[in-house]
Tab-separated table of N, CA and C in Angstrom:
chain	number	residue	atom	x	y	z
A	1	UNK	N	12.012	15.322	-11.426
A	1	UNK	CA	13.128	14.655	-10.816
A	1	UNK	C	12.670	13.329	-10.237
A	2	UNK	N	13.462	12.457	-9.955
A	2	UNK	CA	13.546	10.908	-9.330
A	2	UNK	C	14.031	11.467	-8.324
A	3	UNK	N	13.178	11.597	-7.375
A	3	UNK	CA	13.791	11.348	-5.650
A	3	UNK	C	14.101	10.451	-5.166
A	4	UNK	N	14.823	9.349	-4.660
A	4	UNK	CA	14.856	8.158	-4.013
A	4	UNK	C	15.191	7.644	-3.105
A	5	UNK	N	14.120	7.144	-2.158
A	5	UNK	CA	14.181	7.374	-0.294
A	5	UNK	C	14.395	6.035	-0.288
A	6	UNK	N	15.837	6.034	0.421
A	6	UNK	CA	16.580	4.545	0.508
A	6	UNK	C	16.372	4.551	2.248
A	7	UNK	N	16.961	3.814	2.511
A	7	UNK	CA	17.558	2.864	4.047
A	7	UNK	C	16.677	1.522	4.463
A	8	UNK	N	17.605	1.171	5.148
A	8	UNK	CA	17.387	-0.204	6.333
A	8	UNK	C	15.214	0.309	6.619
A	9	UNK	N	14.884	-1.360	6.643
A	9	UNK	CA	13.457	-1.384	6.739
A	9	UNK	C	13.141	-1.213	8.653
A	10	UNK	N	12.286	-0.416	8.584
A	10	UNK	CA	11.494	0.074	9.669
A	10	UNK	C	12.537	1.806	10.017
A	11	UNK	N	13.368	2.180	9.068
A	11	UNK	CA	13.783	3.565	9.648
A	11	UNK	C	12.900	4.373	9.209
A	12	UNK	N	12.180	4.289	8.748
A	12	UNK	CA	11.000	5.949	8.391
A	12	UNK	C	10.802	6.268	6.870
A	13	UNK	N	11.586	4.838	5.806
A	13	UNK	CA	11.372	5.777	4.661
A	13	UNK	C	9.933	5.476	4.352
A	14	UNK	N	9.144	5.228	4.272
A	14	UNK	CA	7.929	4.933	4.364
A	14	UNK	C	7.075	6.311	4.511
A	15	UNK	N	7.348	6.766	5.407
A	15	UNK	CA	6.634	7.829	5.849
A	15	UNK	C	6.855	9.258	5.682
A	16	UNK	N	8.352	9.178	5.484
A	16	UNK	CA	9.015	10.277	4.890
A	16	UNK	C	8.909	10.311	3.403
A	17	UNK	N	8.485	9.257	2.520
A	17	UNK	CA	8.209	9.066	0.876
A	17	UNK	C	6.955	9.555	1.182
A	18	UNK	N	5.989	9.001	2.042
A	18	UNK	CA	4.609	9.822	1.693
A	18	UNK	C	4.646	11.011	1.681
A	19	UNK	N	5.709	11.833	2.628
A	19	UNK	CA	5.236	13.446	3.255
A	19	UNK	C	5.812	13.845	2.099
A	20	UNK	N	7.000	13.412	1.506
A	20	UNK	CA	7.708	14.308	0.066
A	20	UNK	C	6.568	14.306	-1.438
A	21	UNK	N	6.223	12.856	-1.164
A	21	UNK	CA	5.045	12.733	-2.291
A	21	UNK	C	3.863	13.496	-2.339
A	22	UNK	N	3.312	13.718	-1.119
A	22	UNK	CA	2.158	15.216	-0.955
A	22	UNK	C	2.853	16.027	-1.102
A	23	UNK	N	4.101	16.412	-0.577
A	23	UNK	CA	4.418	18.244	-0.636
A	23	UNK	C	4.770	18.403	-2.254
A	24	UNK	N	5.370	17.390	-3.141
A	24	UNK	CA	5.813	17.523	-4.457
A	24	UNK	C	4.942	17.285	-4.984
A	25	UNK	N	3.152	16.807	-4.662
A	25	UNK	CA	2.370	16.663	-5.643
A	25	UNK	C	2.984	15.249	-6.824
A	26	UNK	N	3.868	14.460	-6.206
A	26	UNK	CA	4.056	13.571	-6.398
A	26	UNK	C	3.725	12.207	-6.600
A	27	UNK	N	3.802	11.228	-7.699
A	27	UNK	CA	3.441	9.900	-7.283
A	27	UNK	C	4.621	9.428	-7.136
A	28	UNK	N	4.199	8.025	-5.914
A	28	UNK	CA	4.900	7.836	-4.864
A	28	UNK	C	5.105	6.242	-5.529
A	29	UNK	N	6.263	5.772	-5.453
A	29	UNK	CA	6.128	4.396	-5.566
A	29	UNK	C	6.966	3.545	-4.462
A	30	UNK	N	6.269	2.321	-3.840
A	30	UNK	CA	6.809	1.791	-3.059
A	30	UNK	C	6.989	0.403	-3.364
A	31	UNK	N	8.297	0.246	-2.699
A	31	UNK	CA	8.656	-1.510	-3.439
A	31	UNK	C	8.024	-2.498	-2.623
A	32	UNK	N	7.893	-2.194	-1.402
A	32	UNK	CA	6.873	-3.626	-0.377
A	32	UNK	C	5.421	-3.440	-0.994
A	33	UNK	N	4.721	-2.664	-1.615
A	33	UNK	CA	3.438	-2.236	-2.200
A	33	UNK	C	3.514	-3.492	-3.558
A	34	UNK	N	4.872	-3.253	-4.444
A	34	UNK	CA	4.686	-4.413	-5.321
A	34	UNK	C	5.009	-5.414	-5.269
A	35	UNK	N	6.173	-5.751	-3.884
A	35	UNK	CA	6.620	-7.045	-4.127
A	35	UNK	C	5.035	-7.662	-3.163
A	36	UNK	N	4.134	-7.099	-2.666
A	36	UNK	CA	3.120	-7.888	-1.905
A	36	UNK	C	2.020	-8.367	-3.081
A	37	UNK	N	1.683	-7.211	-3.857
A	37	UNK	CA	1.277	-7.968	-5.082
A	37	UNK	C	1.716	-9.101	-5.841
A	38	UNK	N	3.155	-9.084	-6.032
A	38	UNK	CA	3.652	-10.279	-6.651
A	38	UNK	C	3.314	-11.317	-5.899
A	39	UNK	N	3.649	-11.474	-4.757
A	39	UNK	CA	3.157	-12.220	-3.839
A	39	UNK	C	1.947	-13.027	-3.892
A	40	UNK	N	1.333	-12.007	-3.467
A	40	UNK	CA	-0.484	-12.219	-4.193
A	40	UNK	C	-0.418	-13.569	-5.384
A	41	UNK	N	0.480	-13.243	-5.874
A	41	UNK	CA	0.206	-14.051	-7.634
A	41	UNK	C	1.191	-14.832	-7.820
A	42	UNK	N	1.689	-15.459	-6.725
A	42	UNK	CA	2.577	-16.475	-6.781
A	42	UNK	C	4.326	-16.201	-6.964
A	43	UNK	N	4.404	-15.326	-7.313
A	43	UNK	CA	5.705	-14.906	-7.617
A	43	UNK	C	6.604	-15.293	-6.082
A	44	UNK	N	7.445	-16.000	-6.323
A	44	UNK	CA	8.248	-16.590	-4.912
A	44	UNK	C	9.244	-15.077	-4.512
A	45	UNK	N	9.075	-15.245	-3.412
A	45	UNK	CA	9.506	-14.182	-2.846
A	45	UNK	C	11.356	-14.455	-2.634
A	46	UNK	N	11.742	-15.344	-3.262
A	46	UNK	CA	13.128	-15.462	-4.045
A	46	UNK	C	13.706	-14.954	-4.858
A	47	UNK	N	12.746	-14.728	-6.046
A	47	UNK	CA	12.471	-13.415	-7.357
A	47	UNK	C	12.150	-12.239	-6.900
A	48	UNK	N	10.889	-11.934	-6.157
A	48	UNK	CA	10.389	-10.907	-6.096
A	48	UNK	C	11.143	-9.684	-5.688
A	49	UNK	N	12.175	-9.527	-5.038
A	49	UNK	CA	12.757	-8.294	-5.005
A	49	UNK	C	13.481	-7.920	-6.460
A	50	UNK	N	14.645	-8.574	-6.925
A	50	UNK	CA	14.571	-7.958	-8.642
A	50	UNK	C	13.589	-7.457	-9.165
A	51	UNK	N	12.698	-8.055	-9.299
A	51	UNK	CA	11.487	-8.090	-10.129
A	51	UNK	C	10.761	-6.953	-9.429
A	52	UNK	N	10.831	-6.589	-8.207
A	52	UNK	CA	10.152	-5.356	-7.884
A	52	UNK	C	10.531	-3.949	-8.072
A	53	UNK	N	12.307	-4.242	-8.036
A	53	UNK	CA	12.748	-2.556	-8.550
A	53	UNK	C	12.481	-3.058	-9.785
A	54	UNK	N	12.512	-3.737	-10.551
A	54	UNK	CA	12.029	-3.396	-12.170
A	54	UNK	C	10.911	-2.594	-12.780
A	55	UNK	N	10.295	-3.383	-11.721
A	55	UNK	CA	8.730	-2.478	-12.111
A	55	UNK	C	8.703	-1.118	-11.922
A	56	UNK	N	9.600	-0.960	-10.431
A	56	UNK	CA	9.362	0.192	-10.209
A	56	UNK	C	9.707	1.437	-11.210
A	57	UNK	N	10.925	0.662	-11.535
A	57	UNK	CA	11.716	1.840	-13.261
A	57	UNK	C	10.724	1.837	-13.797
A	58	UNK	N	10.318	0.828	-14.215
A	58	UNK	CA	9.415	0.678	-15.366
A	58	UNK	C	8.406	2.070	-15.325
A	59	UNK	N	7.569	2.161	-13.792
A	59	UNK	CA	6.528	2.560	-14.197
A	59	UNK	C	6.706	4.185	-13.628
A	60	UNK	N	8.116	4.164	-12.772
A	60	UNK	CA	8.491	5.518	-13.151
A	60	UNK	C	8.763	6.306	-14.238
A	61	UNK	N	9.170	5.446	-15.409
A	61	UNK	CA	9.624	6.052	-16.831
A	61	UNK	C	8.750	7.068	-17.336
A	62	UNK	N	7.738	6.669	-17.587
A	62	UNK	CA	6.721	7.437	-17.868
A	62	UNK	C	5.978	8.739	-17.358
A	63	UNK	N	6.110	8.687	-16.457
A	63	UNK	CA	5.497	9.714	-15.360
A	63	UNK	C	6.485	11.216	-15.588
A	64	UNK	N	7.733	10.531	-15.589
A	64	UNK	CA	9.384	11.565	-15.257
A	64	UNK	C	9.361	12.061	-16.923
A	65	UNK	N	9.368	11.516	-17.835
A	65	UNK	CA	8.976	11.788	-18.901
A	65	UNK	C	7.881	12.766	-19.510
A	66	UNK	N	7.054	12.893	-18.553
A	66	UNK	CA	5.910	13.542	-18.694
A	66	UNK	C	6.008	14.896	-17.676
A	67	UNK	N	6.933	15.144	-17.151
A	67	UNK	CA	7.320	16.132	-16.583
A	67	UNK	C	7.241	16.008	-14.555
A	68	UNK	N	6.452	14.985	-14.494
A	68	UNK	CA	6.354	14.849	-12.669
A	68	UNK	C	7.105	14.279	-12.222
A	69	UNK	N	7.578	14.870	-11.284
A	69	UNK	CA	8.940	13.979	-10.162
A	69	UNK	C	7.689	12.513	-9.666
A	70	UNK	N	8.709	11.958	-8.481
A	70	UNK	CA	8.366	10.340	-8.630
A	70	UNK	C	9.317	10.495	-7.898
A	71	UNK	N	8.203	9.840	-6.312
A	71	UNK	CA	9.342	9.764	-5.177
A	71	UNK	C	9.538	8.160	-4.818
A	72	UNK	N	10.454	7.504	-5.050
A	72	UNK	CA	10.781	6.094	-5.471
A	72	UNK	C	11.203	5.420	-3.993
A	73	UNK	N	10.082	4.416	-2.989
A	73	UNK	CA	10.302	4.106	-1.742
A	73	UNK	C	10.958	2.929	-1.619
A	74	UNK	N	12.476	2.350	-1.072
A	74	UNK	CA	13.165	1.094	-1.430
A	74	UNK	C	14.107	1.350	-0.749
A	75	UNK	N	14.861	-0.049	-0.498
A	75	UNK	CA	15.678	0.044	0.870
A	75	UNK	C	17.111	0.453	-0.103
A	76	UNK	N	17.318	-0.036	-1.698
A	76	UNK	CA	18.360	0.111	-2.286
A	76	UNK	C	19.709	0.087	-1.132
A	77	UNK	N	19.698	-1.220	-0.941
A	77	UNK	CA	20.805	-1.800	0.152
A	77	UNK	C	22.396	-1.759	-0.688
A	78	UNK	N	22.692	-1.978	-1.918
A	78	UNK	CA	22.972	-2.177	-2.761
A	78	UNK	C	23.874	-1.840	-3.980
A	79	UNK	N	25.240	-1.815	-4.182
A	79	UNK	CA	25.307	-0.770	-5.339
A	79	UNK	C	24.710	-1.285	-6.956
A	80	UNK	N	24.175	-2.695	-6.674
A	80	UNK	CA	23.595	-2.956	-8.207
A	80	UNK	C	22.055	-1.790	-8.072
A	81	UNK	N	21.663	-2.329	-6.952
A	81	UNK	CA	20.355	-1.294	-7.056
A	81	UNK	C	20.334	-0.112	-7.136
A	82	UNK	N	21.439	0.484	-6.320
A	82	UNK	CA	21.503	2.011	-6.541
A	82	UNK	C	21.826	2.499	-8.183
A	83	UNK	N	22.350	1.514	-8.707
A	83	UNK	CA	22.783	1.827	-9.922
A	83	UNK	C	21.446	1.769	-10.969
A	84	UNK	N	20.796	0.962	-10.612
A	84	UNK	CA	19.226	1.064	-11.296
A	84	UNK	C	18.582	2.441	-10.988
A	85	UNK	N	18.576	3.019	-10.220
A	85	UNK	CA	17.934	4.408	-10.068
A	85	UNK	C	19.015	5.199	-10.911
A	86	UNK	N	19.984	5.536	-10.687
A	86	UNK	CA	21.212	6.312	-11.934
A	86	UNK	C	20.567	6.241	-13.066
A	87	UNK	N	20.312	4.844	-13.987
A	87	UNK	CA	19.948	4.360	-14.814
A	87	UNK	C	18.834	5.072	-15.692
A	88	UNK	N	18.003	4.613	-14.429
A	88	UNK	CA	16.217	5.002	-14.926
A	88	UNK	C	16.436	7.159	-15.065
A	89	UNK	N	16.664	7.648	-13.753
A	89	UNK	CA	16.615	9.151	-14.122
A	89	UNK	C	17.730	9.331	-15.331
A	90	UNK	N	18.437	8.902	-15.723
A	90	UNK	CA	18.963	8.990	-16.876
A	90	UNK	C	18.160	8.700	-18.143
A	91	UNK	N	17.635	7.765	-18.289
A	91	UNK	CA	16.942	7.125	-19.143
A	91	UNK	C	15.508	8.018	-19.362
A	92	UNK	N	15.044	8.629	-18.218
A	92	UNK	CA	14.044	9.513	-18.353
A	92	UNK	C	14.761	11.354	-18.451
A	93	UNK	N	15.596	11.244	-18.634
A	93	UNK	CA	16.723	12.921	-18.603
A	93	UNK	C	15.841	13.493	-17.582
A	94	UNK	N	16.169	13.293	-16.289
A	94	UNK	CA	15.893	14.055	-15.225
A	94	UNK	C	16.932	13.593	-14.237
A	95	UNK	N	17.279	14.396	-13.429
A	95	UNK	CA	17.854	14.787	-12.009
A	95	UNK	C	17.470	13.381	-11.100
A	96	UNK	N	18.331	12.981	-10.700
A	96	UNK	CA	18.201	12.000	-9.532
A	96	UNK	C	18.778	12.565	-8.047
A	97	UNK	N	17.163	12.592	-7.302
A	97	UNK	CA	18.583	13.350	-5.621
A	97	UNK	C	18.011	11.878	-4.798
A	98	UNK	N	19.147	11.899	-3.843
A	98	UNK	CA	18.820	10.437	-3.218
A	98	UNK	C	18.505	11.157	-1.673
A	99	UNK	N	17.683	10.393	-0.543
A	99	UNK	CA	17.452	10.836	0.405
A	99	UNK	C	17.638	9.463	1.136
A	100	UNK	N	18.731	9.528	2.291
A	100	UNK	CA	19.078	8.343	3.325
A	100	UNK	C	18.334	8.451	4.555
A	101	UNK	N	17.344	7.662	4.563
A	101	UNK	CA	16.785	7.461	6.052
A	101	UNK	C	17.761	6.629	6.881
A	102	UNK	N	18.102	7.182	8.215
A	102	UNK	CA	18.506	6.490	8.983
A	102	UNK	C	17.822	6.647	10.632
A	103	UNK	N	18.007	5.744	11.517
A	103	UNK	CA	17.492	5.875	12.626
A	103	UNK	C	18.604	5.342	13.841
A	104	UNK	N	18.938	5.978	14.002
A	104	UNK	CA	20.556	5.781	14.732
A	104	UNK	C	20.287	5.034	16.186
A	105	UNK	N	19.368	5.627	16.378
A	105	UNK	CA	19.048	4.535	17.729
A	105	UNK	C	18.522	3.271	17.812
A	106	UNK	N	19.338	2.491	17.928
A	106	UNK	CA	18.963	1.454	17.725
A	106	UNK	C	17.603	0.508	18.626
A	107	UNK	N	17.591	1.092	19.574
A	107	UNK	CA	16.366	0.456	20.733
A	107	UNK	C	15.106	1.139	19.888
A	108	UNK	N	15.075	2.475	19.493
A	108	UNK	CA	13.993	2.786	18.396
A	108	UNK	C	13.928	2.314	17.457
A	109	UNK	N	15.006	1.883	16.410
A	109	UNK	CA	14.250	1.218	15.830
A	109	UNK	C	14.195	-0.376	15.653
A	110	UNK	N	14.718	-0.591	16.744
A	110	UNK	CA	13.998	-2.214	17.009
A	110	UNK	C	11.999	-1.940	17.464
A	111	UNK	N	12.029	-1.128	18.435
A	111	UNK	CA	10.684	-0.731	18.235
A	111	UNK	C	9.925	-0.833	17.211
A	112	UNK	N	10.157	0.095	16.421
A	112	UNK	CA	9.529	0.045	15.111
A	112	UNK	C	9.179	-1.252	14.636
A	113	UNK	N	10.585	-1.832	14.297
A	113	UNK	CA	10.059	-2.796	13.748
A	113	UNK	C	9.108	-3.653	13.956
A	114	UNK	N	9.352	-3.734	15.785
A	114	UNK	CA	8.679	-4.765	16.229
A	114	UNK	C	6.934	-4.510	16.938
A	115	UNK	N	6.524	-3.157	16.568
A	115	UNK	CA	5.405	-2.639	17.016
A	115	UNK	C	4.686	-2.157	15.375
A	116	UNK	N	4.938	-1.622	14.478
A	116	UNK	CA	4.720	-1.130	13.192
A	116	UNK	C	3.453	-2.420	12.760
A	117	UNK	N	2.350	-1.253	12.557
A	117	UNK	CA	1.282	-1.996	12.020
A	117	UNK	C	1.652	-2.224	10.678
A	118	UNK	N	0.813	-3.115	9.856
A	118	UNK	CA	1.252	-3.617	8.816
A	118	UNK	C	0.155	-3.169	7.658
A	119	UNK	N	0.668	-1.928	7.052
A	119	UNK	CA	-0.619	-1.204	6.226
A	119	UNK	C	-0.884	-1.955	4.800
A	120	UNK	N	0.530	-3.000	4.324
A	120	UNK	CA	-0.246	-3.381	3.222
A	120	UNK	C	-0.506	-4.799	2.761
A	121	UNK	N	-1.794	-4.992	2.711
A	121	UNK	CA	-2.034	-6.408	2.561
A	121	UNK	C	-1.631	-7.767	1.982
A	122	UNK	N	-1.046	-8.044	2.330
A	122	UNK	CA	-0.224	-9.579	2.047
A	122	UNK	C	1.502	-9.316	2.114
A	123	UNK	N	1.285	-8.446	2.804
A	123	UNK	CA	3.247	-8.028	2.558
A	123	UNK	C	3.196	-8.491	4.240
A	124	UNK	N	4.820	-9.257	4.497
A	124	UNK	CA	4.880	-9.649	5.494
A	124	UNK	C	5.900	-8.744	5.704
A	125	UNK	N	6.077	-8.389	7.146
A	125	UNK	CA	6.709	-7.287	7.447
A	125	UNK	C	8.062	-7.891	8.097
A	126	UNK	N	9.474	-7.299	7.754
A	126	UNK	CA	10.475	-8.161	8.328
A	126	UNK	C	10.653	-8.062	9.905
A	127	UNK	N	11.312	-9.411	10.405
A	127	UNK	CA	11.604	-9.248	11.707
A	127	UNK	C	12.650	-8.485	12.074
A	128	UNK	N	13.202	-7.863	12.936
A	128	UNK	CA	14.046	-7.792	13.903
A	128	UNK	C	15.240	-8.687	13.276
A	129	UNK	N	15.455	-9.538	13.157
A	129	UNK	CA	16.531	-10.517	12.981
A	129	UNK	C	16.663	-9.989	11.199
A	130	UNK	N	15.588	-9.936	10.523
A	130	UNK	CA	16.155	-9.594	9.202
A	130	UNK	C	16.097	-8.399	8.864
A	131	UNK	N	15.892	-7.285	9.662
A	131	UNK	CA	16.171	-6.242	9.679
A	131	UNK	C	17.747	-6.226	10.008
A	132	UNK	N	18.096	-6.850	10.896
A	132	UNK	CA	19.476	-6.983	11.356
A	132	UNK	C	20.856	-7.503	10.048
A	133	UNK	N	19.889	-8.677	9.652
A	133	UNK	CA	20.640	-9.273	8.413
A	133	UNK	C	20.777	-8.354	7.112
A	134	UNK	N	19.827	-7.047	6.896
A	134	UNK	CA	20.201	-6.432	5.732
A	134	UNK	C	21.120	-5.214	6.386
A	135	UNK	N	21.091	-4.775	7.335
A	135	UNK	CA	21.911	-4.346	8.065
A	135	UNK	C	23.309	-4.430	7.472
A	136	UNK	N	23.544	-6.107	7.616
A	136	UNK	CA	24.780	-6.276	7.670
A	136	UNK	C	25.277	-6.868	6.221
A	137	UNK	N	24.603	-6.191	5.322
A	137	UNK	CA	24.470	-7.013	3.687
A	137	UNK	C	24.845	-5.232	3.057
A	138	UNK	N	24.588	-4.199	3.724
A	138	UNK	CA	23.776	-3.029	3.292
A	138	UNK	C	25.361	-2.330	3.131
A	139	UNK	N	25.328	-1.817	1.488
A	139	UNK	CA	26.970	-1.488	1.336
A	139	UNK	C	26.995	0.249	1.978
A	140	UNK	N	27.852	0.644	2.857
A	140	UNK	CA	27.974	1.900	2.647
A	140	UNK	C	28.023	2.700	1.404
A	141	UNK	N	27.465	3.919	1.268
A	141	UNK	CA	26.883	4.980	0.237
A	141	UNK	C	28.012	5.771	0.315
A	142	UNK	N	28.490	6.115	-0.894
A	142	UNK	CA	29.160	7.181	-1.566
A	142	UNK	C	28.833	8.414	-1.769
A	143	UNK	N	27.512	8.009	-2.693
A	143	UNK	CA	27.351	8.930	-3.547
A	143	UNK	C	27.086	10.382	-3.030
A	144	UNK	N	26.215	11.133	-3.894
A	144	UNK	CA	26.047	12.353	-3.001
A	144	UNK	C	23.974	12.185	-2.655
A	145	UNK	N	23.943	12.234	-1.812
A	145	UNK	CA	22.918	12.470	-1.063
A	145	UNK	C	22.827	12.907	0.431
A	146	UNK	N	21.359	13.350	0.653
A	146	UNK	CA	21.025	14.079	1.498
A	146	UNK	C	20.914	12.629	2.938
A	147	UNK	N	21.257	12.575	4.147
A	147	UNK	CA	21.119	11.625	5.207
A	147	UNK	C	20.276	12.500	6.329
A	148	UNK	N	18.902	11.811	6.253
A	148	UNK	CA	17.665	12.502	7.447
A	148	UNK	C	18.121	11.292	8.705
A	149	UNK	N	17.772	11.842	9.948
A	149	UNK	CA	17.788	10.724	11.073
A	149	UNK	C	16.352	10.966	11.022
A	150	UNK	N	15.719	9.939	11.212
A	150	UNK	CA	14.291	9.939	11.063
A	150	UNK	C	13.419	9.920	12.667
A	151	UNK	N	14.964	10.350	13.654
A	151	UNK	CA	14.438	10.202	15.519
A	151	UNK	C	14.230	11.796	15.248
A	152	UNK	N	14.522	12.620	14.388
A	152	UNK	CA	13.922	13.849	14.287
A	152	UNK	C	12.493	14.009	13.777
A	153	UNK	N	11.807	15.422	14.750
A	153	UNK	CA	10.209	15.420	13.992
A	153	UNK	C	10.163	15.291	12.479
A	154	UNK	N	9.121	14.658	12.154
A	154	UNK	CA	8.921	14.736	11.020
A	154	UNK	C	8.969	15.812	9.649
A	155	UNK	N	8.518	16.829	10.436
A	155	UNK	CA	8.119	18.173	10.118
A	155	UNK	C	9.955	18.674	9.628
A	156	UNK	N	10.189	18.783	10.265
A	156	UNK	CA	11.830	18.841	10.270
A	156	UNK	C	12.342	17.861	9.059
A	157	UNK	N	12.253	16.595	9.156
A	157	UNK	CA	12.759	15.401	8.238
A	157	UNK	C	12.266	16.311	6.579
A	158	UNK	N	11.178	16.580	6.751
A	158	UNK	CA	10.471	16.653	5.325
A	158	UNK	C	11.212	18.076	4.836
A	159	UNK	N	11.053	18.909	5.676
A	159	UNK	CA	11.311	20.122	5.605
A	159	UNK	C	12.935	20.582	4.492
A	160	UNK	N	14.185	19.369	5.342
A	160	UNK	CA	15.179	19.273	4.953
A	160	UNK	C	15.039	18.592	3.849
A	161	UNK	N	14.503	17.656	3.557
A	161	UNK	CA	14.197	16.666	2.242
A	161	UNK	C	13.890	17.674	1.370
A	162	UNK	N	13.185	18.619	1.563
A	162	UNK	CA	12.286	19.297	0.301
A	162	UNK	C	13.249	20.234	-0.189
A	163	UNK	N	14.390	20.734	0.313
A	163	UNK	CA	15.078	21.856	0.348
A	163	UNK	C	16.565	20.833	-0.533
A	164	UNK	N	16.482	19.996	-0.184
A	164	UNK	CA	17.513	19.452	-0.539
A	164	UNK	C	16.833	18.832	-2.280
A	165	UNK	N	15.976	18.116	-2.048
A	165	UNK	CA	15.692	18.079	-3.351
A	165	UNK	C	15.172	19.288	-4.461
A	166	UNK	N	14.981	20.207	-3.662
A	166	UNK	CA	14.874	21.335	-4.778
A	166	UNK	C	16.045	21.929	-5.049
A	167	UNK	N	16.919	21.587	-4.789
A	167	UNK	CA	18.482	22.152	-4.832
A	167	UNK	C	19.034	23.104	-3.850
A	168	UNK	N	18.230	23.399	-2.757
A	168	UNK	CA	18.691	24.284	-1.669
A	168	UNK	C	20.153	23.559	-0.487
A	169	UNK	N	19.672	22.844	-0.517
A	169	UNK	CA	20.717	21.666	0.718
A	169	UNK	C	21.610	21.115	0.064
């Protein structure tokens, strides 16, 4: 299956894609991981978000094909983007479950944002202010997926994630 851990940057999908990616024995793909590479190599960070869910299909195809889920980390603000994940688990005939990080408190996660070490090299981490701006860009979700508040323990967050993507939730 294509798992795909969406929301607003600094709510937890980050961390909640890692814990699903160990418990599923999963590879994990994250979109600030490639758009910092692009980066790296000149790619203007004008392009680089298209160009980063691309890759990411891209190099999920293969994997989902080969029988391993692929837990897919991205804010998918978006219904063009959300529609790229539809796409790709289609394109690979597997199951797509979506998982919504949210963090409802807002004084937490201004925190976050504004305390969150910065684990990957050359990726600049957004401010506060453009955390705010995708906020307000970010289309409400339809579809059917699972919504974690990520001010819950972790242990809990994952717990429900795993149940839901195995078809229990």
């Amino acid at each position: 299956m294509l798992v795909q851990v969406c929301g607003l940057p600094g709510s937890g999908k980050s961390t909640l894609s890692s814990a699903l990616a160990d418990a599923l024995s999963a590879p994990s793909l994250r979109v600030d991981a490639i758009e910092a590479a692009m980066w790296k190599y000149g790619i203007p960070r004008s392009q680089s978000g298209i160009a980063a869910y691309s890759v990411m299909h891209a190099l999920a195809v293969p994997d989902l094909r080969r029988g391993l889920s692929v837990v897919a980390d991205a804010v998918s603000g978006v219904e063009a983007a959300r529609a790229g994940w539809v796409s790709t688990a289609a394109s690979a005939g597997v199951a797509l479950r979506v998982v919504e990080v949210v963090c409802p408190d807002l004084v937490e996660h201004r925190r976050r944002v504004e305390e969150r070490e910065n684990d990957l090299p050359g990726f600049v981490l957004p401010t506060w202010d453009e955390v705010e701006r995708v906020r307000a860009e970010y289309e409400p979700r339809t579809d059917d997926r699972l919504v974690v508040d990520s001010t819950r323990p972790l242990e809990e967050t994952v717990r429900q994630a795993l149940d839901f993507v195995r078809g229990g939730a």
